[in-house]
Amino acid sequence: MDSITLVYWALGALMILLALRVPVAAALGLVAIVGMYLLVGERATWGVMRSVPHAFAAHWSLSAIPMFLFMGYVCFSAGLTDGLFRVARAWLNFLPGGLAISSVGGAALFSSVTGSSVACAAAMGKIAVPAMLDRGYDAKLAVGTIAAAGTMGSLIPPSTILLLYAVFAEVPVSELFIGAVIPGLLTALMYGLMILLRVRHNPALAPRETSVDWRERFLALGETWPLFLLVITVFGGIFAGLFSATEAGAIGALASIAIGFAKRTLSWEALKAAAFETIRSTSAIFLIAVAAALLTRLFAFAGFPDYVQGLIGEDMSPLLIIIAVSLIYLVLGMFLDPIGVMLLTLPVLLPIFETADISLIYAGVMITKYLEIGLITPPVGLNVFVIKNVVADKVSISDVFRGVGWFLLADVVTVAILIAFPATVLWLPSLISG
């Protein structure tokens, strides 16, 4: 059996294991180890298993992941994020569908400290969905808004997916983060615009909100100023080049603890719970990432990236490659965990991007956007099930999927803009890279 045939058998076995609901890390690792054993023998396989996990996990940039996760969990445990929805509501409630648009704004703000779509959807769902249902909002609009808005946690920095991509693609984390800012804001804008147009067309979807005076608006800002200060300090420092993303994660985690204790909203028990949650999440992410690194080594031994480049050739335009990649990720995102999908495909796609002279910063942001969409696409839209758990029996799972349908249309428009105008991603990174 030649090496390329072996890779095809390995990919087939991987798909079967994933279809059988074998955990992503276990499936990736098992296929990689067995494939290397058959390809290069026992001794070389043991050598790879000894060196790759440590070399990957010890990568300096990856230490930013637990730090940013810890910052998000501490902010949530200390109640620093509680006022985000109230701030967005105070400033946006005058719009048609103001409470739903406020939920999008609150989710965008929450995404700037969490780095996790699931955490964003769960936290905002507990606050915003009951508020909208109590105000008489259409149930499908209410749950669809939060399920979709929660996906911005994957795109708006600090994003765990962007951090992992930066390590695998060997691109600067700071440039990747700033490249995702405009696409993240554009996503929020498109969601808000879609809600506004729908409610204007059908006012029965959402009752008008009572007006809020300027005093209440500034009072709402006053409740959350420490969190805004934290975000500005952390990301302003990254974008200004004062410190790296890894240092920013540590500074953000330490600052969030200090703010929580200063406001007397963070207890030692809550801090301990945040630390354990960070350890759990980081361990799960690193297991998948190390297994993906082993699979990457199998592909390298087999010469699979060169083989794929030969199949595609140099005639395929960057535009066609980006569109083809979008279809791959949208299909895989319907069934698999976003991090697993990305780490499964990067070993093959990165060489293709480089051959086609596609910016790896642009590719990383686009891939993250595609994975974001996969979080709300049937049949396994992870955020949909998160929201279903939040609302329990108040709304059916089918209603949640119907509710996100309009947001998928908004995402199609957003992706079309990002493809048509790559500068929406690349302009800001070009400013900081000189």
mmCIF file with all atom_site columns, N, CA and C in Angstrom, residues 143-170:
data_model
loop_
_atom_site.group_PDB
_atom_site.id
_atom_site.type_symbol
_atom_site.label_atom_id
_atom_site.label_alt_id
_atom_site.label_comp_id
_atom_site.label_asym_id
_atom_site.label_entity_id
_atom_site.label_seq_id
_atom_site.pdbx_PDB_ins_code
_atom_site.Cartn_x
_atom_site.Cartn_y
_atom_site.Cartn_z
_atom_site.occupancy
_atom_site.B_iso_or_equiv
_atom_site.pdbx_formal_charge
_atom_site.auth_seq_id
_atom_site.auth_comp_id
_atom_site.auth_asym_id
_atom_site.auth_atom_id
_atom_site.pdbx_PDB_model_num
ATOM 1  N N  . VAL A 1 143 ? -34.825 33.280 20.762 1.00 0.00 ? 143 VAL A N  1
ATOM 2  C CA . VAL A 1 143 ? -33.811 32.225 20.895 1.00 0.00 ? 143 VAL A CA 1
ATOM 3  C C  . VAL A 1 143 ? -32.837 32.240 19.721 1.00 0.00 ? 143 VAL A C  1
ATOM 4  N N  . GLY A 1 144 ? -33.345 32.563 18.527 1.00 0.00 ? 144 GLY A N  1
ATOM 5  C CA . GLY A 1 144 ? -32.466 32.639 17.362 1.00 0.00 ? 144 GLY A CA 1
ATOM 6  C C  . GLY A 1 144 ? -31.430 33.733 17.508 1.00 0.00 ? 144 GLY A C  1
ATOM 7  N N  . THR A 1 145 ? -31.838 34.861 18.090 1.00 0.00 ? 145 THR A N  1
ATOM 8  C CA . THR A 1 145 ? -30.907 35.977 18.288 1.00 0.00 ? 145 THR A CA 1
ATOM 9  C C  . THR A 1 145 ? -29.741 35.565 19.164 1.00 0.00 ? 145 THR A C  1
ATOM 10 N N  . ILE A 1 146 ? -30.009 34.922 20.276 1.00 0.00 ? 146 ILE A N  1
ATOM 11 C CA . ILE A 1 146 ? -28.927 34.583 21.213 1.00 0.00 ? 146 ILE A CA 1
ATOM 12 C C  . ILE A 1 146 ? -28.071 33.449 20.676 1.00 0.00 ? 146 ILE A C  1
ATOM 13 N N  . ALA A 1 147 ? -28.694 32.444 20.042 1.00 0.00 ? 147 ALA A N  1
ATOM 14 C CA . ALA A 1 147 ? -27.908 31.345 19.472 1.00 0.00 ? 147 ALA A CA 1
ATOM 15 C C  . ALA A 1 147 ? -26.921 31.868 18.437 1.00 0.00 ? 147 ALA A C  1
ATOM 16 N N  . ALA A 1 148 ? -27.386 32.801 17.585 1.00 0.00 ? 148 ALA A N  1
ATOM 17 C CA . ALA A 1 148 ? -26.509 33.355 16.550 1.00 0.00 ? 148 ALA A CA 1
ATOM 18 C C  . ALA A 1 148 ? -25.512 34.339 17.127 1.00 0.00 ? 148 ALA A C  1
ATOM 19 N N  . ALA A 1 149 ? -25.970 35.230 18.003 1.00 0.00 ? 149 ALA A N  1
ATOM 20 C CA . ALA A 1 149 ? -25.064 36.239 18.567 1.00 0.00 ? 149 ALA A CA 1
ATOM 21 C C  . ALA A 1 149 ? -23.953 35.598 19.379 1.00 0.00 ? 149 ALA A C  1
ATOM 22 N N  . GLY A 1 150 ? -24.240 34.467 20.003 1.00 0.00 ? 150 GLY A N  1
ATOM 23 C CA . GLY A 1 150 ? -23.210 33.773 20.776 1.00 0.00 ? 150 GLY A CA 1
ATOM 24 C C  . GLY A 1 150 ? -22.041 33.316 19.938 1.00 0.00 ? 150 GLY A C  1
ATOM 25 N N  . THR A 1 151 ? -22.267 33.085 18.630 1.00 0.00 ? 151 THR A N  1
ATOM 26 C CA . THR A 1 151 ? -21.175 32.611 17.780 1.00 0.00 ? 151 THR A CA 1
ATOM 27 C C  . THR A 1 151 ? -20.061 33.648 17.652 1.00 0.00 ? 151 THR A C  1
ATOM 28 N N  . MET A 1 152 ? -20.344 34.908 17.953 1.00 0.00 ? 152 MET A N  1
ATOM 29 C CA . MET A 1 152 ? -19.310 35.934 17.822 1.00 0.00 ? 152 MET A CA 1
ATOM 30 C C  . MET A 1 152 ? -18.158 35.710 18.787 1.00 0.00 ? 152 MET A C  1
ATOM 31 N N  . GLY A 1 153 ? -18.366 34.870 19.806 1.00 0.00 ? 153 GLY A N  1
ATOM 32 C CA . GLY A 1 153 ? -17.273 34.530 20.711 1.00 0.00 ? 153 GLY A CA 1
ATOM 33 C C  . GLY A 1 153 ? -16.132 33.825 20.012 1.00 0.00 ? 153 GLY A C  1
ATOM 34 N N  . SER A 1 154 ? -16.419 33.196 18.839 1.00 0.00 ? 154 SER A N  1
ATOM 35 C CA . SER A 1 154 ? -15.359 32.530 18.074 1.00 0.00 ? 154 SER A CA 1
ATOM 36 C C  . SER A 1 154 ? -14.556 33.507 17.239 1.00 0.00 ? 154 SER A C  1
ATOM 37 N N  . LEU A 1 155 ? -15.131 34.674 16.959 1.00 0.00 ? 155 LEU A N  1
ATOM 38 C CA . LEU A 1 155 ? -14.496 35.598 16.024 1.00 0.00 ? 155 LEU A CA 1
ATOM 39 C C  . LEU A 1 155 ? -13.907 36.829 16.696 1.00 0.00 ? 155 LEU A C  1
ATOM 40 N N  . ILE A 1 156 ? -14.662 37.425 17.604 1.00 0.00 ? 156 ILE A N  1
ATOM 41 C CA . ILE A 1 156 ? -14.179 38.635 18.265 1.00 0.00 ? 156 ILE A CA 1
ATOM 42 C C  . ILE A 1 156 ? -13.092 38.252 19.272 1.00 0.00 ? 156 ILE A C  1
ATOM 43 N N  . PRO A 1 157 ? -11.913 38.865 19.200 1.00 0.00 ? 157 PRO A N  1
ATOM 44 C CA . PRO A 1 157 ? -10.818 38.520 20.130 1.00 0.00 ? 157 PRO A CA 1
ATOM 45 C C  . PRO A 1 157 ? -11.217 38.778 21.590 1.00 0.00 ? 157 PRO A C  1
ATOM 46 N N  . PRO A 1 158 ? -10.705 37.956 22.546 1.00 0.00 ? 158 PRO A N  1
ATOM 47 C CA . PRO A 1 158 ? -9.741  36.872 22.334 1.00 0.00 ? 158 PRO A CA 1
ATOM 48 C C  . PRO A 1 158 ? -10.436 35.577 21.956 1.00 0.00 ? 158 PRO A C  1
ATOM 49 N N  . SER A 1 159 ? -10.109 34.991 20.854 1.00 0.00 ? 159 SER A N  1
ATOM 50 C CA . SER A 1 159 ? -10.767 33.778 20.373 1.00 0.00 ? 159 SER A CA 1
ATOM 51 C C  . SER A 1 159 ? -9.818  32.597 20.493 1.00 0.00 ? 159 SER A C  1
ATOM 52 N N  . THR A 1 160 ? -10.307 31.533 21.117 1.00 0.00 ? 160 THR A N  1
ATOM 53 C CA . THR A 1 160 ? -9.497  30.316 21.246 1.00 0.00 ? 160 THR A CA 1
ATOM 54 C C  . THR A 1 160 ? -9.160  29.744 19.882 1.00 0.00 ? 160 THR A C  1
ATOM 55 N N  . ILE A 1 161 ? -10.128 29.783 18.966 1.00 0.00 ? 161 ILE A N  1
ATOM 56 C CA . ILE A 1 161 ? -9.906  29.251 17.618 1.00 0.00 ? 161 ILE A CA 1
ATOM 57 C C  . ILE A 1 161 ? -8.825  30.051 16.903 1.00 0.00 ? 161 ILE A C  1
ATOM 58 N N  . LEU A 1 162 ? -8.861  31.380 17.021 1.00 0.00 ? 162 LEU A N  1
ATOM 59 C CA . LEU A 1 162 ? -7.833  32.205 16.389 1.00 0.00 ? 162 LEU A CA 1
ATOM 60 C C  . LEU A 1 162 ? -6.459  31.938 16.990 1.00 0.00 ? 162 LEU A C  1
ATOM 61 N N  . LEU A 1 163 ? -6.396  31.730 18.297 1.00 0.00 ? 163 LEU A N  1
ATOM 62 C CA . LEU A 1 163 ? -5.123  31.435 18.939 1.00 0.00 ? 163 LEU A CA 1
ATOM 63 C C  . LEU A 1 163 ? -4.532  30.121 18.434 1.00 0.00 ? 163 LEU A C  1
ATOM 64 N N  . LEU A 1 164 ? -5.362  29.097 18.344 1.00 0.00 ? 164 LEU A N  1
ATOM 65 C CA . LEU A 1 164 ? -4.880  27.808 17.848 1.00 0.00 ? 164 LEU A CA 1
ATOM 66 C C  . LEU A 1 164 ? -4.447  27.914 16.387 1.00 0.00 ? 164 LEU A C  1
ATOM 67 N N  . TYR A 1 165 ? -5.226  28.625 15.603 1.00 0.00 ? 165 TYR A N  1
ATOM 68 C CA . TYR A 1 165 ? -4.861  28.802 14.194 1.00 0.00 ? 165 TYR A CA 1
ATOM 69 C C  . TYR A 1 165 ? -3.506  29.508 14.085 1.00 0.00 ? 165 TYR A C  1
ATOM 70 N N  . ALA A 1 166 ? -3.294  30.533 14.895 1.00 0.00 ? 166 ALA A N  1
ATOM 71 C CA . ALA A 1 166 ? -2.038  31.282 14.838 1.00 0.00 ? 166 ALA A CA 1
ATOM 72 C C  . ALA A 1 166 ? -0.845  30.369 15.096 1.00 0.00 ? 166 ALA A C  1
ATOM 73 N N  . VAL A 1 167 ? -0.990  29.424 16.037 1.00 0.00 ? 167 VAL A N  1
ATOM 74 C CA . VAL A 1 167 ? 0.107   28.504 16.349 1.00 0.00 ? 167 VAL A CA 1
ATOM 75 C C  . VAL A 1 167 ? 0.348   27.547 15.186 1.00 0.00 ? 167 VAL A C  1
ATOM 76 N N  . PHE A 1 168 ? -0.725  26.968 14.645 1.00 0.00 ? 168 PHE A N  1
ATOM 77 C CA . PHE A 1 168 ? -0.573  26.001 13.559 1.00 0.00 ? 168 PHE A CA 1
ATOM 78 C C  . PHE A 1 168 ? -0.055  26.669 12.283 1.00 0.00 ? 168 PHE A C  1
ATOM 79 N N  . ALA A 1 169 ? -0.562  27.874 11.985 1.00 0.00 ? 169 ALA A N  1
ATOM 80 C CA . ALA A 1 169 ? -0.169  28.559 10.747 1.00 0.00 ? 169 ALA A CA 1
ATOM 81 C C  . ALA A 1 169 ? 1.091   29.385 10.915 1.00 0.00 ? 169 ALA A C  1
ATOM 82 N N  . GLU A 1 170 ? 1.555   29.531 12.169 1.00 0.00 ? 170 GLU A N  1
ATOM 83 C CA . GLU A 1 170 ? 2.757   30.310 12.477 1.00 0.00 ? 170 GLU A CA 1
ATOM 84 C C  . GLU A 1 170 ? 2.627   31.749 11.988 1.00 0.00 ? 170 GLU A C  1
#
